[in-house]
Tab-separated table of C-alpha atoms in Angstrom:
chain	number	residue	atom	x	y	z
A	1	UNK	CA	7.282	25.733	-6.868
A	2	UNK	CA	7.505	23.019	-4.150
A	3	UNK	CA	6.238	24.907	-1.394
A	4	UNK	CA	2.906	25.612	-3.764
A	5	UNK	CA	2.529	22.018	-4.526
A	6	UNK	CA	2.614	21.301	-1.056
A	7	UNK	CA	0.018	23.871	-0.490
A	8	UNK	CA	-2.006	22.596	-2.780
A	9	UNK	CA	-1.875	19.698	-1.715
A	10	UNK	CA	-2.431	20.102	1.910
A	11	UNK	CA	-5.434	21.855	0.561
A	12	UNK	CA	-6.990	19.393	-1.198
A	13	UNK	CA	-6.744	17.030	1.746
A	14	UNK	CA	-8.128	19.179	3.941
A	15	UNK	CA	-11.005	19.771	1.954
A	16	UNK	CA	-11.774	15.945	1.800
A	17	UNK	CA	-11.417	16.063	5.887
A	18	UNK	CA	-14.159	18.566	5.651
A	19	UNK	CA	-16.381	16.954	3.162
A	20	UNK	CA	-16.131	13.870	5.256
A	21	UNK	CA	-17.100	15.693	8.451
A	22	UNK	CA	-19.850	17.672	6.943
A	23	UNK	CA	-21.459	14.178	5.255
A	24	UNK	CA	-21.268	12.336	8.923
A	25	UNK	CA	-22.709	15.293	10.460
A	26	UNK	CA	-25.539	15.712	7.876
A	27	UNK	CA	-26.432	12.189	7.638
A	28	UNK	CA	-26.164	10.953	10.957
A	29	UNK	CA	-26.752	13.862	13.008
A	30	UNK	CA	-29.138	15.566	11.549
A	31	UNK	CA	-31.254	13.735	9.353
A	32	UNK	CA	-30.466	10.318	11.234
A	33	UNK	CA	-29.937	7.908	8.142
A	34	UNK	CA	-26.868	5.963	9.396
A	35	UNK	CA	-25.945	4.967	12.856
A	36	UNK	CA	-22.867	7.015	14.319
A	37	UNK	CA	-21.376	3.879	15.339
A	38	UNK	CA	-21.452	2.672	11.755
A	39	UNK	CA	-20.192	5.178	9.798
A	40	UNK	CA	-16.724	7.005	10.740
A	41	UNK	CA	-16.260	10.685	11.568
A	42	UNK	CA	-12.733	11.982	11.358
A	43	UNK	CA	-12.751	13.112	14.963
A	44	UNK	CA	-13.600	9.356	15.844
A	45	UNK	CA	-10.556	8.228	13.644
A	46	UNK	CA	-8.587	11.075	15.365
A	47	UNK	CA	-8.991	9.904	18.352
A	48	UNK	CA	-8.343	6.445	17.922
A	49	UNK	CA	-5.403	7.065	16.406
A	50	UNK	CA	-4.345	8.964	19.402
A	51	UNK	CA	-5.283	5.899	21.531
A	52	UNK	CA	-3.297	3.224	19.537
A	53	UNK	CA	-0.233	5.666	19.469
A	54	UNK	CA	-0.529	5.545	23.133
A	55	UNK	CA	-1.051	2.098	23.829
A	56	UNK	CA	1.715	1.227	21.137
A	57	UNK	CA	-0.536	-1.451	18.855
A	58	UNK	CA	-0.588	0.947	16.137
A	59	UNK	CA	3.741	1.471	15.878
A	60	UNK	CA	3.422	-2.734	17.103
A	61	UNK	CA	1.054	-3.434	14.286
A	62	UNK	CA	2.857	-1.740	11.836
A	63	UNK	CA	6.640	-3.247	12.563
A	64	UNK	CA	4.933	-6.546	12.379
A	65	UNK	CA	3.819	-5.875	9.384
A	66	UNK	CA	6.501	-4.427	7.451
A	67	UNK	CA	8.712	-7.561	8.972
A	68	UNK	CA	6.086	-9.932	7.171
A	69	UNK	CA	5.523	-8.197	4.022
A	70	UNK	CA	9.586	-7.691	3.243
A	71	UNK	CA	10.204	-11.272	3.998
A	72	UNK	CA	7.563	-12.448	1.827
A	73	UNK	CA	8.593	-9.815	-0.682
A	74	UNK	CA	12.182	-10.931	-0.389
A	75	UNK	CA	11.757	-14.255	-1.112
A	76	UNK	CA	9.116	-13.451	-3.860
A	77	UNK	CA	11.889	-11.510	-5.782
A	78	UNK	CA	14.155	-14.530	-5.570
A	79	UNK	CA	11.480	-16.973	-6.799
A	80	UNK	CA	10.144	-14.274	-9.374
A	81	UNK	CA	13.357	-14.518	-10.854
A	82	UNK	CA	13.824	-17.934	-11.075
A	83	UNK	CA	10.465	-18.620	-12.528
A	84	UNK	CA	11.052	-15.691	-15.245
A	85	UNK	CA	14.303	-15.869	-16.797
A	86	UNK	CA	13.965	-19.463	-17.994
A	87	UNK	CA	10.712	-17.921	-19.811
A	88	UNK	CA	12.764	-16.105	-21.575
A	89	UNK	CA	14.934	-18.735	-22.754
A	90	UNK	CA	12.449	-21.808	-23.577
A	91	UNK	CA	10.172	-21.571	-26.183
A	92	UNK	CA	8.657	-24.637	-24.517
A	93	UNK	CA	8.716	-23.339	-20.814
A	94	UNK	CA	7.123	-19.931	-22.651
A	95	UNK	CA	3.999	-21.685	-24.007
A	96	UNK	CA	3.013	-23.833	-21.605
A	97	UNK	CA	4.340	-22.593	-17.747
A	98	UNK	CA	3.494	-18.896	-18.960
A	99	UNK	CA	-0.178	-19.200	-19.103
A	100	UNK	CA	-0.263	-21.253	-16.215
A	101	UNK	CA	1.641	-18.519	-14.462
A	102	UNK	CA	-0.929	-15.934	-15.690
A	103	UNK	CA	-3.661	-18.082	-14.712
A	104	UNK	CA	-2.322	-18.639	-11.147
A	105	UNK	CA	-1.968	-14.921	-10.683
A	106	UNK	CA	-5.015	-14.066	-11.171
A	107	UNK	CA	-6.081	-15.884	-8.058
A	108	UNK	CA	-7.075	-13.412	-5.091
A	109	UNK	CA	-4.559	-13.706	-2.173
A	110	UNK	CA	-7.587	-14.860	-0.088
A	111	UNK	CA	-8.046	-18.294	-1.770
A	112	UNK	CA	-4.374	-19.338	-0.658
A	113	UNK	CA	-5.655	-19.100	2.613
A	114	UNK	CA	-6.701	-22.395	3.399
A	115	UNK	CA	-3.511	-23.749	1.717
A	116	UNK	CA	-1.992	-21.745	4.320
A	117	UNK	CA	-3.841	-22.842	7.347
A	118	UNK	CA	-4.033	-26.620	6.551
A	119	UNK	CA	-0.127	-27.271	5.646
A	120	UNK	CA	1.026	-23.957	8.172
A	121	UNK	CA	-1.239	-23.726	10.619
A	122	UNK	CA	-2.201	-20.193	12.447
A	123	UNK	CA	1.604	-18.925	11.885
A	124	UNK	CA	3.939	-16.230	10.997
A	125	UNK	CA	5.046	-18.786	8.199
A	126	UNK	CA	1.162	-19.018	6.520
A	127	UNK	CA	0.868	-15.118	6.792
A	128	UNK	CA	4.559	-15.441	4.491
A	129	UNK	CA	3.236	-18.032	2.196
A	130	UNK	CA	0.205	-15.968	1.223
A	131	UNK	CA	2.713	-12.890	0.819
A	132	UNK	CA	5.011	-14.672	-1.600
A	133	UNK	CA	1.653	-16.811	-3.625
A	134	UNK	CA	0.346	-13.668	-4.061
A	135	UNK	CA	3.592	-11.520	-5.437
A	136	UNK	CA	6.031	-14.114	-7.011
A	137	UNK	CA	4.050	-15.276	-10.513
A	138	UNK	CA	3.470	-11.574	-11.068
A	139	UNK	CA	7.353	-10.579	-10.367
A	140	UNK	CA	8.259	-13.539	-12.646
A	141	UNK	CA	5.835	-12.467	-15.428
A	142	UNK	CA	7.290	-8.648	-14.814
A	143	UNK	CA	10.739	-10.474	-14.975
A	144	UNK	CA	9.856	-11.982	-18.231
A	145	UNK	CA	8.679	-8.812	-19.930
A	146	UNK	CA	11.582	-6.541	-18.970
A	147	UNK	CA	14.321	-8.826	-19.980
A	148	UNK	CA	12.102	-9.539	-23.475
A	149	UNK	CA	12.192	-5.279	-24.088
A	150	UNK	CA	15.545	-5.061	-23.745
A	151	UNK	CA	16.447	-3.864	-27.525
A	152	UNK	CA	18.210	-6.847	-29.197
A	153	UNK	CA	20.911	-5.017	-30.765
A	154	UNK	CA	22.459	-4.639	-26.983
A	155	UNK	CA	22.290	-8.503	-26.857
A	156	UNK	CA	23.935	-9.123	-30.635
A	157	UNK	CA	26.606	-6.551	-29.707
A	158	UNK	CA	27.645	-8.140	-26.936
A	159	UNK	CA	27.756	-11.664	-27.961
A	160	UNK	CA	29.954	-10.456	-31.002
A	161	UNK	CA	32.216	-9.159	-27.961
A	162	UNK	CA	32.549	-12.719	-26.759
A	163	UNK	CA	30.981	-12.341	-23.308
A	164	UNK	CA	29.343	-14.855	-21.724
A	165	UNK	CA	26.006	-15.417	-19.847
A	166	UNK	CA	26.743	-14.284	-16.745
A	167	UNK	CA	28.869	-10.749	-18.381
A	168	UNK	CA	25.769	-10.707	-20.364
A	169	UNK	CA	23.468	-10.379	-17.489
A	170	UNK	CA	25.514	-7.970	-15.569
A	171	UNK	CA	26.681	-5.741	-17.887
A	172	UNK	CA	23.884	-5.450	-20.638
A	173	UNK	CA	20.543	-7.063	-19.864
A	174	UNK	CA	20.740	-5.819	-16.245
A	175	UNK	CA	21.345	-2.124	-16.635
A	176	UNK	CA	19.419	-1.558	-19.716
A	177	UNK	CA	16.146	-3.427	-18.018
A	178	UNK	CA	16.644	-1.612	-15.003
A	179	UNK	CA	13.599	1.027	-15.164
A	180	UNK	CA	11.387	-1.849	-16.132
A	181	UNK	CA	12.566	-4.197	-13.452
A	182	UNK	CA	11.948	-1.090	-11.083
A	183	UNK	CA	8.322	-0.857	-12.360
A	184	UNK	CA	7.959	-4.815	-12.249
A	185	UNK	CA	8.957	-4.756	-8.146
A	186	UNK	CA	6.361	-1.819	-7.429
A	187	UNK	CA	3.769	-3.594	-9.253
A	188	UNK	CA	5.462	-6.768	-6.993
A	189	UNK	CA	5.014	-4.642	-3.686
A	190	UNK	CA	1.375	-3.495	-4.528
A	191	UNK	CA	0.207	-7.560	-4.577
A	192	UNK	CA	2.445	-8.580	-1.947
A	193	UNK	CA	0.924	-5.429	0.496
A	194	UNK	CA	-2.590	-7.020	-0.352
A	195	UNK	CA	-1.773	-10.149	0.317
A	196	UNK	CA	-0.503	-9.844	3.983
A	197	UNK	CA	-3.802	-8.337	4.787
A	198	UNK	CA	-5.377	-11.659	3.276
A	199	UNK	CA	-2.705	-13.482	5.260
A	200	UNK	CA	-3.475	-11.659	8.403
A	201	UNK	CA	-7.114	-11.801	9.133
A	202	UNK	CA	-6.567	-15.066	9.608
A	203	UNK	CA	-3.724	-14.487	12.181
A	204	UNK	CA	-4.062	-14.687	15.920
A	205	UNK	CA	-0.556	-12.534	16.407
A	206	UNK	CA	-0.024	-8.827	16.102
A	207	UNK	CA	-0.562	-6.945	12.884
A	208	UNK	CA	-2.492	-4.506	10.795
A	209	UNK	CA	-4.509	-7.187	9.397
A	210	UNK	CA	-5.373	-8.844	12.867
A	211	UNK	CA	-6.195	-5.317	14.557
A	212	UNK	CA	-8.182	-4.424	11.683
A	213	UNK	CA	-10.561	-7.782	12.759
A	214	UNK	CA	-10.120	-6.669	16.114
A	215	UNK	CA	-12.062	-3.714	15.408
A	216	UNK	CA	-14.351	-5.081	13.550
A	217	UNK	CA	-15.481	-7.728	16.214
A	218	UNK	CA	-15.401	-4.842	18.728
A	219	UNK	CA	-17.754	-2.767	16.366
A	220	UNK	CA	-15.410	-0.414	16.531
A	221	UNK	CA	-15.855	1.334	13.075
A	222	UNK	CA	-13.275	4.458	13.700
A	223	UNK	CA	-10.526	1.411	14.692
A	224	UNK	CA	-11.447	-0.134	11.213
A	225	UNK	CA	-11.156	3.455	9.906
A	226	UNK	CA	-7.866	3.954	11.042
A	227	UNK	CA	-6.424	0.685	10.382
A	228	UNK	CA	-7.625	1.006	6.666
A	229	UNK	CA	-6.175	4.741	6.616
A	230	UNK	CA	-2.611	3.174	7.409
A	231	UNK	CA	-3.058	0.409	5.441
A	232	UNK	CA	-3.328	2.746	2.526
A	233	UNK	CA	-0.597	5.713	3.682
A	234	UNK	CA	2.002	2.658	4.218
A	235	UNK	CA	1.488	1.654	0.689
A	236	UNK	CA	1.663	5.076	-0.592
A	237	UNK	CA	4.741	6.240	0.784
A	238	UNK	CA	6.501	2.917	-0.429
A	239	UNK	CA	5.379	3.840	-3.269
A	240	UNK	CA	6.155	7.266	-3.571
A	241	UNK	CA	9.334	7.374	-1.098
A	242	UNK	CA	10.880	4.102	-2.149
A	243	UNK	CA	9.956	3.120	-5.819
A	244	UNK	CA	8.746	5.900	-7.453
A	245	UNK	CA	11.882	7.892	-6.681
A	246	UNK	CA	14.003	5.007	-7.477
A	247	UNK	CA	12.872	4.642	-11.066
A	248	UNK	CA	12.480	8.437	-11.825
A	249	UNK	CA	16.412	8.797	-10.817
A	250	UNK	CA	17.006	6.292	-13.043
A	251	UNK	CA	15.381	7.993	-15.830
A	252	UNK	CA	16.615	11.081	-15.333
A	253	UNK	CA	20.166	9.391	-15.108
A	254	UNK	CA	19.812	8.255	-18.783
A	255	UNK	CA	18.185	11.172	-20.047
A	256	UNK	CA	14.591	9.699	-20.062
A	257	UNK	CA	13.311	12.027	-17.703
């Protein structure tokens, strides 16, 4: 059953690789619509990929990269938490910081930019604060909403146990707003991953972001290509390999799944 899924998918990829081809060929070979140098061919992105393998920017690019986006993440977590908890607890903090929160998220990671620059400068510490402007509020409102679904019979129980806060936390809300707090970080990562590519187009240091510019002010469209391919496989894989499996053995641990 796995090997066929594989199959299939390897398939279906392969077919995309194909219809990609057969539109650069079509369009800019033969009929001559678009410019070769504008629009990538896989073979291009092939062999640029080669090229940056050999040179070492890509594996470069990337390390810098993940180092960036898991500090940023790291600290977003913290400050996620902090913000959202107390929402839970104040009626006051939950009418009026909420909606500010909301409102603040909402903000593309680009417009902390020049935040970044003016109180930062060009440095590995602006790339960090546009990571963590662009993750925390949304962790905190994920935060918020997990903790709130937690069925309130767990909480009553408890308290008629005589725990206290912090048992509370650890033994009850914790564990039974686990799968949610799973699904709150991936949706965490996913904003925090966008906003270091904000973050590093500005940069004038090694990174996926800054080598994706670098290929653009080169006119190098396959570079661009390639960058943007990584950009996206990187995400995926967290996604798949990290979160995704996390939270399904979780399920399947409780009988969910």
């Amino acid at each position: 059953m796995k090997l066929k899924r594989f199959s299939g998918t390897v398939l279906f990829f392969a077919g995309l690789l194909l219809l990609w081809q057969l539109f650069y060929t079509v369009f800019c070979d033969w009929l001559g619509f678009a410019k070769p140098y504008a629009v990538p061919s896989p073979s291009g992105v092939f062999d640029c990929t080669l090229l940056l393998l050999r040179n070492g920017v890509l594996l470069s690019s990337i390390a810098r990269s993940m180092l960036r986006v898991l500090t940023g993440f790291g600290i977003s977590v913290f400050l996620g938490i902090l913000l959202g908890i107390p929402l839970v607890h104040s009626r006051y903090l939950e009418q009026n910081l909420k909606p500010l929160i909301l409102g603040v998220q909402t903000l593309p990671s680009i417009c902390w930019v020049p935040f970044a620059v003016l109180w930062f400068g060009l440095t590995e510490s602006a790339i960090i604060f546009v990571v963590i402007m662009g993750s925390a509020f949304g962790i905190a409102i994920a935060i918020e909403n997990c903790v709130k679904n937690v069925p309130p019979v767990y909480i009553r129980a408890a308290k008629t146990m005589g725990v206290n806060t912090f048992q509370l936390y650890h033994d009850v809300i914790f564990p039974a707003a686990l799968p949610s707090f799973i699904a709150g970080l991936k949706q965490g990562w996913s904003f925090a991953w966008r906003a270091l590519m904000s973050g590093e187009v500005m940069s004038a240091s090694i990174g996926l972001g800054y080598t994706l510019m670098v290929g653009r002010d080169l006119a190098d469209i396959n570079q661009v290509m390639t960058i943007m391919l990584a950009i996206v496989l990187i995400g995926v894989l967290v996604d798949k390999g990290l979160f995704s499996t996390l939270e399904y053995r979780i399920l399947k641990k409780r009988g969910l799944s």
